[in-house]
mmCIF file of C-alpha atoms and ligand atoms in Angstrom:
data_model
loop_
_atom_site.group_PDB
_atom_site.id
_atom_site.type_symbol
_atom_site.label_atom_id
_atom_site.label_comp_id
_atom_site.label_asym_id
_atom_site.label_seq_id
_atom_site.Cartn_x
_atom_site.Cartn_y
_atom_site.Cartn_z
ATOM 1 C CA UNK A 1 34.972 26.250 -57.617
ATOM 2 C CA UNK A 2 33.885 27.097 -54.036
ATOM 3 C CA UNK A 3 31.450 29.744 -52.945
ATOM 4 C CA UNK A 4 31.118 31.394 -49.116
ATOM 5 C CA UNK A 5 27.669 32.977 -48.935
ATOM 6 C CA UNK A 6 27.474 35.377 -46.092
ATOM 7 C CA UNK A 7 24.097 36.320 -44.861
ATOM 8 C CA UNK A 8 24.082 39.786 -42.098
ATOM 9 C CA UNK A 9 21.599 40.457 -39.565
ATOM 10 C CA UNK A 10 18.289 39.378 -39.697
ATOM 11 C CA UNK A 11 18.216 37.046 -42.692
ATOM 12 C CA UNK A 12 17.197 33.867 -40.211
ATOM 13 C CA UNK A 13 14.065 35.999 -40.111
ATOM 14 C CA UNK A 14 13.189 35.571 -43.606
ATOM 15 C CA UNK A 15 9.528 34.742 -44.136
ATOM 16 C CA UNK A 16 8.524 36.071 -40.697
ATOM 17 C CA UNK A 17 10.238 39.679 -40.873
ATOM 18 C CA UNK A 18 8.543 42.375 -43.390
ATOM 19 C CA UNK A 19 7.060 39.209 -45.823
ATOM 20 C CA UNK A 20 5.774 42.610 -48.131
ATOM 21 C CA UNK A 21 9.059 43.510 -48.738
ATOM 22 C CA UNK A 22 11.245 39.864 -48.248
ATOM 23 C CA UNK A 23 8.744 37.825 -49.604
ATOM 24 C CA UNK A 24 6.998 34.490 -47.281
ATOM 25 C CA UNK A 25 9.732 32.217 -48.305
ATOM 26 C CA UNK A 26 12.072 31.601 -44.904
ATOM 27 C CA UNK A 27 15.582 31.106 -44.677
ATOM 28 C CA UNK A 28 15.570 27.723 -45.401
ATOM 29 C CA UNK A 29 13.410 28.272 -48.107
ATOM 30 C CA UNK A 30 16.574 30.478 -49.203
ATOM 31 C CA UNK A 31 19.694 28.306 -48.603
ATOM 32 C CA UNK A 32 17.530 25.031 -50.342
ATOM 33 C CA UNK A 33 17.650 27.173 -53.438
ATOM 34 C CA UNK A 34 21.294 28.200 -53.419
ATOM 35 C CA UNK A 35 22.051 24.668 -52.636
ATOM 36 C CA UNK A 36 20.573 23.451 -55.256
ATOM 37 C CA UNK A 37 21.521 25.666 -57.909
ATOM 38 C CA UNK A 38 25.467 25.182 -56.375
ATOM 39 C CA UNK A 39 24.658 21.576 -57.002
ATOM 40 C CA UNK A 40 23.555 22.485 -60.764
ATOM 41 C CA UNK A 41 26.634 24.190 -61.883
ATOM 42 C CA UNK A 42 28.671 21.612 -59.971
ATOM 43 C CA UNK A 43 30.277 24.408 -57.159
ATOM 44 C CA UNK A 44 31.029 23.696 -53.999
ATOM 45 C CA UNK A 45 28.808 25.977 -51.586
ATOM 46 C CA UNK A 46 29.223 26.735 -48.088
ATOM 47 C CA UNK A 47 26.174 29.353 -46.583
ATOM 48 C CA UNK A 48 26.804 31.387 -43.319
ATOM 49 C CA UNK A 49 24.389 34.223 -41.330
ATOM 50 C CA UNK A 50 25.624 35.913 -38.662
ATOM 51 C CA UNK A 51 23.617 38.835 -36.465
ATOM 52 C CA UNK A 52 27.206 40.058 -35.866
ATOM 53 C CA UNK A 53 29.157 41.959 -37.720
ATOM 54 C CA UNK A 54 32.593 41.343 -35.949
ATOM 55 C CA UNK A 55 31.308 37.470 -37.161
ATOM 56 C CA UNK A 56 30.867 38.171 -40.463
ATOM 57 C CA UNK A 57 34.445 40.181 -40.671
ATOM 58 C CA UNK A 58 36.138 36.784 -39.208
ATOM 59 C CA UNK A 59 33.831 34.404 -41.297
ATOM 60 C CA UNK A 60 35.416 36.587 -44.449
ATOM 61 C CA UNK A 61 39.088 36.281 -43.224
ATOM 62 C CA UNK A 62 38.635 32.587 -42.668
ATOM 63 C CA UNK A 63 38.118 31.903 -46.028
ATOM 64 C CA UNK A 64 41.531 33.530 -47.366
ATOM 65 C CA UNK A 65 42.650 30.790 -49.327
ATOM 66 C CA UNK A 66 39.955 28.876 -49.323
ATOM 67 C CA UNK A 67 37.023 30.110 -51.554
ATOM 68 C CA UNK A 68 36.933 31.268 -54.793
ATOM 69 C CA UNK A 69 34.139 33.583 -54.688
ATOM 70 C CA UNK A 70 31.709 35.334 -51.846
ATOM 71 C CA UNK A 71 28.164 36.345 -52.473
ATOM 72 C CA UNK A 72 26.906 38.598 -49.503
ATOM 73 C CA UNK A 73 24.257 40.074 -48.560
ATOM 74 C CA UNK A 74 25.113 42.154 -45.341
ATOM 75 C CA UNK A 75 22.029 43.332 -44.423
ATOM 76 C CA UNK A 76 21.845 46.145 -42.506
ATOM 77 C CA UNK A 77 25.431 46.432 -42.053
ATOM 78 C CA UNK A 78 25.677 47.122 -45.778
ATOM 79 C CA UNK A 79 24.717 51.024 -45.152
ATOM 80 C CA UNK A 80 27.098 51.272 -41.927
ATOM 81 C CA UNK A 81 30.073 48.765 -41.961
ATOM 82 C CA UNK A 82 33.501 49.438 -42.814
ATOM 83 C CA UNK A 83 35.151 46.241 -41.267
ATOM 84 C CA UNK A 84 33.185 44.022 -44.012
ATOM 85 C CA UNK A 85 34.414 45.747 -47.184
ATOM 86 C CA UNK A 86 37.811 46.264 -45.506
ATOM 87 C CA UNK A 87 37.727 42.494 -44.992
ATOM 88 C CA UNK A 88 36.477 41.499 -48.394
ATOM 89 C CA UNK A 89 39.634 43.633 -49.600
ATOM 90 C CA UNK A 90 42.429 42.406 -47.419
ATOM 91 C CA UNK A 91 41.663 38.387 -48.536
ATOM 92 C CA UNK A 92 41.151 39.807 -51.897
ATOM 93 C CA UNK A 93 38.442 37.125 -53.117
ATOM 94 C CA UNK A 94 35.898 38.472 -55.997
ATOM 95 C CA UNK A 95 32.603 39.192 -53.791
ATOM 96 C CA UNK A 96 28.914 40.278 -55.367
ATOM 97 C CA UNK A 97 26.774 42.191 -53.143
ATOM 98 C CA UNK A 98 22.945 41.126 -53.000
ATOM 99 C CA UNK A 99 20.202 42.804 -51.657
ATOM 100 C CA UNK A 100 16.761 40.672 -51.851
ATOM 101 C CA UNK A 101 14.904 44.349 -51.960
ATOM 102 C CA UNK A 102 15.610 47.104 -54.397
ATOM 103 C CA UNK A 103 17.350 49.378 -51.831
ATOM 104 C CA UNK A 104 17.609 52.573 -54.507
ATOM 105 C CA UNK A 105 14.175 52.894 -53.919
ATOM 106 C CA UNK A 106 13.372 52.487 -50.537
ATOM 107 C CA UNK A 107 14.792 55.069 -47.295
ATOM 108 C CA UNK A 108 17.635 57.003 -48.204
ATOM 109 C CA UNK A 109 19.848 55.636 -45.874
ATOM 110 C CA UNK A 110 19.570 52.499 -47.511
ATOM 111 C CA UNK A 111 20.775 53.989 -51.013
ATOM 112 C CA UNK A 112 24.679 53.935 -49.279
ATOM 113 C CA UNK A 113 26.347 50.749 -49.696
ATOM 114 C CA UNK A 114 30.026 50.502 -48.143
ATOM 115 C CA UNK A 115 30.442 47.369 -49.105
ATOM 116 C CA UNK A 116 30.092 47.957 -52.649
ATOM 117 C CA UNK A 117 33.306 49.638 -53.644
ATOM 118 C CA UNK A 118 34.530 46.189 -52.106
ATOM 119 C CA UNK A 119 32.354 44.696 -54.487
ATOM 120 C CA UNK A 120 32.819 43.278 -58.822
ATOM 121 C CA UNK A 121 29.116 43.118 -58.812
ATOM 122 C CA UNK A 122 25.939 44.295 -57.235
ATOM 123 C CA UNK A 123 22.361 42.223 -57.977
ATOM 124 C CA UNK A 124 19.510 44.201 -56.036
ATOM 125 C CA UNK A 125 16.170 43.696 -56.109
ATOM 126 C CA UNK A 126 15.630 40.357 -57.810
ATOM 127 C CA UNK A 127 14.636 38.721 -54.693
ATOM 128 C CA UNK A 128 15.472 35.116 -54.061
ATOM 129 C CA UNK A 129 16.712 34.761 -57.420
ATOM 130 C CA UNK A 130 19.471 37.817 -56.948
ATOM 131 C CA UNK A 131 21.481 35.012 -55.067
ATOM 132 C CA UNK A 132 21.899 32.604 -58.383
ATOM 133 C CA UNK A 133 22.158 35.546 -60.497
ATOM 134 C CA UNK A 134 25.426 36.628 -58.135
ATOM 135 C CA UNK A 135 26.737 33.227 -58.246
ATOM 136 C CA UNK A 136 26.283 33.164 -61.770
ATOM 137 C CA UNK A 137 28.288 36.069 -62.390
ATOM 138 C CA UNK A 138 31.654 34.741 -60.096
ATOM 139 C CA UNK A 139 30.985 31.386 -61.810
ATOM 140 C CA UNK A 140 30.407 33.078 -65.534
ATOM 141 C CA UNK A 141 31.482 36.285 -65.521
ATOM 142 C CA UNK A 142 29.976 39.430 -66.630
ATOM 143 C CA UNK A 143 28.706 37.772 -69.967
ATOM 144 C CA UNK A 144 26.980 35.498 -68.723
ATOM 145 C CA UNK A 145 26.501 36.432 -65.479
ATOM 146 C CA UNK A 146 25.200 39.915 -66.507
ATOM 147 C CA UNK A 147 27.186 42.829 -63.766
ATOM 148 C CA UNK A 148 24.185 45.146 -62.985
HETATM 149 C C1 LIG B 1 18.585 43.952 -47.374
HETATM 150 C C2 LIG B 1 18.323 45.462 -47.421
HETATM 151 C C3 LIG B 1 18.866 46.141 -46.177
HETATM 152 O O1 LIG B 1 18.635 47.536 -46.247
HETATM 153 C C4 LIG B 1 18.169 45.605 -44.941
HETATM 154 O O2 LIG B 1 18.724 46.183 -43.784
HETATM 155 C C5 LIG B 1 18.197 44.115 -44.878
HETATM 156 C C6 LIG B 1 18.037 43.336 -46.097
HETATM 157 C C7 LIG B 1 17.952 43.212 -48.570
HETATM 158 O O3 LIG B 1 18.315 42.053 -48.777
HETATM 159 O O4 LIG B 1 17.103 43.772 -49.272
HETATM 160 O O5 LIG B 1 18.250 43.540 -43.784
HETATM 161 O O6 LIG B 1 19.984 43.735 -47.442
#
């Protein structure tokens, strides 16, 4: 099995940016862990971050064909893109959003997700650890995997 992981704006930032609400751990801090969980379950795991949404949208339509599965986090873009959720549906590979904060309960504007209705599966506000759980669920399923 092989799994894109798409990273939006501001994710390189991790550890320096907000640490109260993102946590101290930095990016690399971030991709070590998916890495090695990947390596775990024996998948195949490719990790991309773009500041760019018209990067991300091309990133997604590269991998028609080629991945299995796509766990994003879009970042900011989640609460204003259309392009990424259009992409996720035109190359028609299962994606699970993830959101390392619990966005329900933060500003309003960050309770509208676009990219969800693209979406089998949303993990938000697990932190670091919402990344395994997503590729647990492409790799599992819902039983395992547990949709939320
Ligand atoms: C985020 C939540 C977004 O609202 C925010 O713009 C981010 C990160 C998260 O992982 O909690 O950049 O997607």
């Amino acid at each position: 099995m092989k799994i894109l992981v798409i990273n939006g704006p501001n994710l390189n930032m991790l550890g320096i940016r907000e640490p109260d609400i993102y946590g101290k751990e930095d990016y690399n801090a971030l991709c070590g862990m998916i890495n090695a969980h990947c390596r775990r379950l024996g998948i195949e795991v490719e990790i991309f971050q773009s500041n760019h949404e018209g990067e991300i949208v091309d990133k997604i339509q590269s991998a028609y064909k080629k991945f299995d599965g796509i766990v994003i986090n879009p970042a900011a873009y989640t609460h204003t893109s259309v392009a990424i959720p259009d992409a996720i549906k035109a190359v028609g590979i299962p994606a699970v959003e993830v959101h390392i904060s619990d966005v329900s309960r933060r500003e309003p504007y960050r309770r509208v997700s676009y990219v969800r209705e693209a979406c089998v599966g949303s993990v938000v506000g697990e932190g670091f650890g919402g990344y395994t759980r997503a590729i647990d669920l492409l790799a599992f399923g819902e039983k395992e995997g547990g949709r939320l």
